[in-house]
CSV table of C-alpha atoms in Angstrom, one decimal:
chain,number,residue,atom,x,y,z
U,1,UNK,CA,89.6,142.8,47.5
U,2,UNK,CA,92.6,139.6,47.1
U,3,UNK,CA,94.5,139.6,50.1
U,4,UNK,CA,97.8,137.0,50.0
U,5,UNK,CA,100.0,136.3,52.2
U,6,UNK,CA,103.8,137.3,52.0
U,7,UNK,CA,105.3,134.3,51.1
U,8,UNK,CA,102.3,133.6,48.2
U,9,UNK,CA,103.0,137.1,46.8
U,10,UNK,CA,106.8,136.6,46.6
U,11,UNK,CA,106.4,133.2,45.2
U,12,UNK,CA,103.8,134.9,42.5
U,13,UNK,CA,106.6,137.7,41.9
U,14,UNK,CA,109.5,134.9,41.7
U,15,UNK,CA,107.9,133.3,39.2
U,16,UNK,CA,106.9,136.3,37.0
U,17,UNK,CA,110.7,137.0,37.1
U,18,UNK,CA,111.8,133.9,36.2
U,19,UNK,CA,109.5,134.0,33.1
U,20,UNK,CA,110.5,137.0,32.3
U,21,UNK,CA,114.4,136.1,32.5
U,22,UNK,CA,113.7,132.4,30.4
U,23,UNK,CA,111.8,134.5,27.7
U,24,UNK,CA,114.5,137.4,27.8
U,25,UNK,CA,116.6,135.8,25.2
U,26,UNK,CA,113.8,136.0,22.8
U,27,UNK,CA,113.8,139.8,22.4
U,28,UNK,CA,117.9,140.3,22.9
U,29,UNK,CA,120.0,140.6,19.6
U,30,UNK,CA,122.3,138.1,19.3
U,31,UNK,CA,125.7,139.6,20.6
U,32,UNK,CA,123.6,140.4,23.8
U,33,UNK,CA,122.7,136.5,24.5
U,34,UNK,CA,126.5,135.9,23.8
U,35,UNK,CA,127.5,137.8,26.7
U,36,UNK,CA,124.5,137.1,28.8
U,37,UNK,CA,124.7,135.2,32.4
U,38,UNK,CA,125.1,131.4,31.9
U,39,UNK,CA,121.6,130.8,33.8
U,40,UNK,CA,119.8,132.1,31.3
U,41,UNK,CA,119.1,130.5,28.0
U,42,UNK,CA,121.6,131.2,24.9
U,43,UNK,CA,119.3,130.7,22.5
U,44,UNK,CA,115.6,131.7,21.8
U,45,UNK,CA,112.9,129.9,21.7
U,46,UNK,CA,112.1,128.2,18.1
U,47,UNK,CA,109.4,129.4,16.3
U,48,UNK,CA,107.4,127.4,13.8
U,49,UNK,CA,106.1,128.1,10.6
U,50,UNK,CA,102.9,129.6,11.7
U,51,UNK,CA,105.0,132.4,13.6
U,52,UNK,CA,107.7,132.9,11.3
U,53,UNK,CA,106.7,131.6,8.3
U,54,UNK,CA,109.4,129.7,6.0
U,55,UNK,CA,109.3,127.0,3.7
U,56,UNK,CA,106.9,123.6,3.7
U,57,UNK,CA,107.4,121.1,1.4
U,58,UNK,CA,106.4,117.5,0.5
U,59,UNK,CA,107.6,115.0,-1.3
U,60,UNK,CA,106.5,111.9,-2.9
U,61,UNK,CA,107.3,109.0,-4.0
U,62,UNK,CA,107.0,108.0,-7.8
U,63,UNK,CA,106.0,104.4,-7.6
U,64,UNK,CA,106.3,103.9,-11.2
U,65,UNK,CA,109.6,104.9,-11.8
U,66,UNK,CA,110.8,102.8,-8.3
U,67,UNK,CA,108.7,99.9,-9.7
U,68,UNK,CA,110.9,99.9,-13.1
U,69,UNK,CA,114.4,100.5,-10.9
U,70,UNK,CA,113.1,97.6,-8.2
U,71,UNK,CA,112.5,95.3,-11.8
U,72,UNK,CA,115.7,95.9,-13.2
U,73,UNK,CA,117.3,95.6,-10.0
U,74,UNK,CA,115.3,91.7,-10.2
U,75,UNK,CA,116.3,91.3,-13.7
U,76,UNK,CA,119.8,91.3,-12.5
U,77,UNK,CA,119.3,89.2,-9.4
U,78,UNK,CA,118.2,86.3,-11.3
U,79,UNK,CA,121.1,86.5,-13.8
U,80,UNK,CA,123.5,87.0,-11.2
U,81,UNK,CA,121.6,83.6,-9.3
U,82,UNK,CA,121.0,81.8,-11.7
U,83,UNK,CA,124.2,82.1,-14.1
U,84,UNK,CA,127.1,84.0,-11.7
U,85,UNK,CA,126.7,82.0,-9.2
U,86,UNK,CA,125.7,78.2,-10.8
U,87,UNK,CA,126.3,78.6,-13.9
U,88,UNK,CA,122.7,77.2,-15.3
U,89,UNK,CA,122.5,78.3,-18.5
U,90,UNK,CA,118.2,80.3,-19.4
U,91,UNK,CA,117.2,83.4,-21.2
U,92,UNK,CA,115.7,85.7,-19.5
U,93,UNK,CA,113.2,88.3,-20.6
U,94,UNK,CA,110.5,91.0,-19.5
U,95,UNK,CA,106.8,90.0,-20.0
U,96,UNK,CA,104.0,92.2,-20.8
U,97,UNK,CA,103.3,93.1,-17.3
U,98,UNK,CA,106.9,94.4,-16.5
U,99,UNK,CA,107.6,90.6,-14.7
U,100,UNK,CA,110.9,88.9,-14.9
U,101,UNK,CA,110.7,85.2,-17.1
U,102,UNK,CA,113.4,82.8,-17.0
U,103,UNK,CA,113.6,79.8,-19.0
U,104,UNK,CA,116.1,77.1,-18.1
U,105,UNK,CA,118.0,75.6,-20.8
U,106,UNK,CA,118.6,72.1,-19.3
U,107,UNK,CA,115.4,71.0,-17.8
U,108,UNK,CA,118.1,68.7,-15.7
U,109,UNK,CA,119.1,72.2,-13.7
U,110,UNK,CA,115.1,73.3,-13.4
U,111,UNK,CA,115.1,71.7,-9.9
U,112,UNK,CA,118.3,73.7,-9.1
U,113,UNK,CA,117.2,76.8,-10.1
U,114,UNK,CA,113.9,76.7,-8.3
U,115,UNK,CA,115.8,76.2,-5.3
U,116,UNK,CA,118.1,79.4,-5.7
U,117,UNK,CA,115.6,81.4,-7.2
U,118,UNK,CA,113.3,81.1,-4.3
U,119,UNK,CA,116.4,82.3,-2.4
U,120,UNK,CA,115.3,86.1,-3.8
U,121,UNK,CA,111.7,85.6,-1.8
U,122,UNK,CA,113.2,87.0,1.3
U,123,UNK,CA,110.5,87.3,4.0
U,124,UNK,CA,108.9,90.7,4.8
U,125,UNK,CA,107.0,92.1,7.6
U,126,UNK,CA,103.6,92.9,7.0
U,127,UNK,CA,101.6,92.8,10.4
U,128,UNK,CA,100.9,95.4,12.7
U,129,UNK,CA,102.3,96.0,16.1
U,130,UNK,CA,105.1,94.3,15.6
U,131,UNK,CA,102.6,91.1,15.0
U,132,UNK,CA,105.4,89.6,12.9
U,133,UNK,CA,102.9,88.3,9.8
U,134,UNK,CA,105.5,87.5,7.4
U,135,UNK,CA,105.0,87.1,3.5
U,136,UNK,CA,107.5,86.9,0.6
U,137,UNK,CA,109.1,90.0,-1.4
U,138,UNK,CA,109.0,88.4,-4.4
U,139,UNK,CA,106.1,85.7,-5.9
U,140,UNK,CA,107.6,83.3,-7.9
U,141,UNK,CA,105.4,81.1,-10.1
U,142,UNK,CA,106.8,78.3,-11.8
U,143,UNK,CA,105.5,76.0,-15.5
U,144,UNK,CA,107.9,73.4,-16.2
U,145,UNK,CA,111.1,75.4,-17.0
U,146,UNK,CA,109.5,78.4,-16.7
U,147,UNK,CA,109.9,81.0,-13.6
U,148,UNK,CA,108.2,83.9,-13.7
U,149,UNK,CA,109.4,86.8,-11.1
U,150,UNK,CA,107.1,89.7,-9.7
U,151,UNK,CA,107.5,91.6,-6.6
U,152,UNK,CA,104.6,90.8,-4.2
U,153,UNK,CA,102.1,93.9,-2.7
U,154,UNK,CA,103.5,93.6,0.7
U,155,UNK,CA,107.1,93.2,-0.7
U,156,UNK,CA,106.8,96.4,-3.0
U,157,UNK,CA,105.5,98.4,0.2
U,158,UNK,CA,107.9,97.4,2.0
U,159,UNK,CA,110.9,98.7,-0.4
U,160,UNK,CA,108.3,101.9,-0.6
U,161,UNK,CA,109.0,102.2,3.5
U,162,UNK,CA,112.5,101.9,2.8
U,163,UNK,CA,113.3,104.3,0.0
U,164,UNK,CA,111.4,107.1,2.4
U,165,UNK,CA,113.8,106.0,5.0
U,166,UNK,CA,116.8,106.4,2.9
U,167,UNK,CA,115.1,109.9,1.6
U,168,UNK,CA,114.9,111.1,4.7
U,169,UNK,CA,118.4,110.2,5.9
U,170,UNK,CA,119.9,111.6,2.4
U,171,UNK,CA,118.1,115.0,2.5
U,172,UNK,CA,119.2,115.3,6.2
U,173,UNK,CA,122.7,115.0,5.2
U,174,UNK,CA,121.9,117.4,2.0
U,175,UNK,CA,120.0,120.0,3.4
U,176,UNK,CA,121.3,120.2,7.1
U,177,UNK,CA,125.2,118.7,7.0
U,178,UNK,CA,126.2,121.1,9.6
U,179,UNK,CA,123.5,120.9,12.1
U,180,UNK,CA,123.3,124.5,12.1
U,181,UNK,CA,119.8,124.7,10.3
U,182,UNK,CA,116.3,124.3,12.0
U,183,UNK,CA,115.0,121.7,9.9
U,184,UNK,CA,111.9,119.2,10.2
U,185,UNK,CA,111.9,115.8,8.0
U,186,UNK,CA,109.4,113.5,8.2
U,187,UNK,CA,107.1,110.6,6.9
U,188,UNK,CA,103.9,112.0,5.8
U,189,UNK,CA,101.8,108.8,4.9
U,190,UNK,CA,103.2,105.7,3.0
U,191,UNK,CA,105.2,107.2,0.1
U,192,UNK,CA,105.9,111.2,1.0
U,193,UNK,CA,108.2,113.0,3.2
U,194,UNK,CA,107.6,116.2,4.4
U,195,UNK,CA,109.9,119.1,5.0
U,196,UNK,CA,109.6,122.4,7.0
U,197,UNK,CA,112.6,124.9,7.7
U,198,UNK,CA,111.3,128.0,9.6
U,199,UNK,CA,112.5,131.5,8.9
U,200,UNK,CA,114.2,131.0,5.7
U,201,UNK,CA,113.9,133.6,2.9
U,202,UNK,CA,113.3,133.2,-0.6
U,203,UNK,CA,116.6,132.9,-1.6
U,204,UNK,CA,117.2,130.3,1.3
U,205,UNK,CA,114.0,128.5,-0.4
U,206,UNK,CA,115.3,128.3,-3.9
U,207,UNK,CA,118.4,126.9,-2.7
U,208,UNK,CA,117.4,124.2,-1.0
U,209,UNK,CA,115.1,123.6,-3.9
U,210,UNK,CA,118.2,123.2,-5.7
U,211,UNK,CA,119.7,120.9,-3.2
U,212,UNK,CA,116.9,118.5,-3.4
U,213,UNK,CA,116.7,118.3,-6.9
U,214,UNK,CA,120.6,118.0,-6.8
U,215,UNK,CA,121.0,114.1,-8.5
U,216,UNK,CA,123.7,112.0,-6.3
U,217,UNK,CA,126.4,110.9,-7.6
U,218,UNK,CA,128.5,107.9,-6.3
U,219,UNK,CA,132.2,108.1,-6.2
U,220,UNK,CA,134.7,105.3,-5.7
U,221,UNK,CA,138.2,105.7,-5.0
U,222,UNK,CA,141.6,102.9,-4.7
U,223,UNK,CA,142.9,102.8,-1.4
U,224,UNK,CA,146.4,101.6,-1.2
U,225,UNK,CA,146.7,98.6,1.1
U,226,UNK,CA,150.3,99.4,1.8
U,227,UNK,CA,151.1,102.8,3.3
U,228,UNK,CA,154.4,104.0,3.4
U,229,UNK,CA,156.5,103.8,6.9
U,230,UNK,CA,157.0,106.9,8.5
């Protein structure tokens, strides 16, 4: 038969009693836990999906549809460069491949608008562990007066990384503006973002279904610089 010492058989008790007080919460509804001792823990422990079940989504990425907004974003980047800003006078068309072409007019201003275009070719990071391998967003190819624009494979991944960042940060504000919800976002792989919310209904499903598939909407408003005195 175990025999123990005093002191190791309160210390064994002490700590079964403290477990039971820290898990206590767990069980209590919640108008007991409000008026509980402050020692103790006000909320319960949280459970995850395999324990409570809830909702698990993921969401990906549609390349295509980013690679046609990322062009068209290019497409006015080069008119903006090239004719805003210097006023060189090209056209400017798509080619068959989706890639920006620009032809200048004055083959005086094709130095000039070599220069500025390659302005667009901001560097990227590309290595790993913060290696700091650097390679242009954008390859630009140029024939006599003629630029042709296409993002680069490391520049296109690298607006992929972004656009999951700014996902993530937008359905955190759309999903969970109060703070009040238990809510997990995170990057799954390159181009998804995964979301779990634990203990939700169906009814709590569908709308934040609706919330995600909520289209923004960007609103600008006038501010008068002048206020009025007091």
């Amino acid at each position: 038969m175990l025999q123990f010492n005093k002191w190791k058989a309160f210390s064994i008790f002490a700590i079964i009693i403290a477990g039971i007080l820290m898990a206590l919460p767990n069980v209590l509804p919640e108008n007991a836990r409000k008026s509980s001792p402050s020692f103790l823990p006000s909320s319960p422990m949280t459970l995850g999906l395999d324990l409570r079940g809830g909702a698990h989504m993921v969401l990906e990425i549609d390349q295509q549809s980013l690679r046609k907004v990322l062009m068209t974003q290019l497409r006015g980047d080069v008119r903006q460069v090239l004719f805003t800003d210097n006023k060189i006078k090209h056209k400017i068309s798509r080619g068959s491949g989706g890639e920006i072409i620009a032809v200048i007019s004055d083959p005086g201003e094709v130095e000039k608008a070599g220069v500025e275009l390659r302005r667009l070719a901001r560097p990227v990071e590309t290595g790993f562990f913060g290696q700091g391998v650097q390679a242009p967003e954008v390859d630009i190819e140029q024939s006599g007066n003629r630029f042709t624009l296409q993002f680069s494979d490391q520049g296109f991944t690298d607006r992929i990384r972004r656009t999951v960042e700014q996902a993530i940060s937008v359905l955190g504000n759309r999903l969970n503006p109060d703070g009040t919800l238990e809510l997990s976002i995170q990057r799954q792989g390159d181009d998804r973002v995964q979301i779990q919310v634990p203990g939700v209904d169906d009814d709590e499903i569908k709308r934040l279904k609706g919330l995600i598939d909520k289209p923004g909407f960007l609103q600008f408003r006038l501010l008068c610089d002048d206020q009025p005195s007091q």
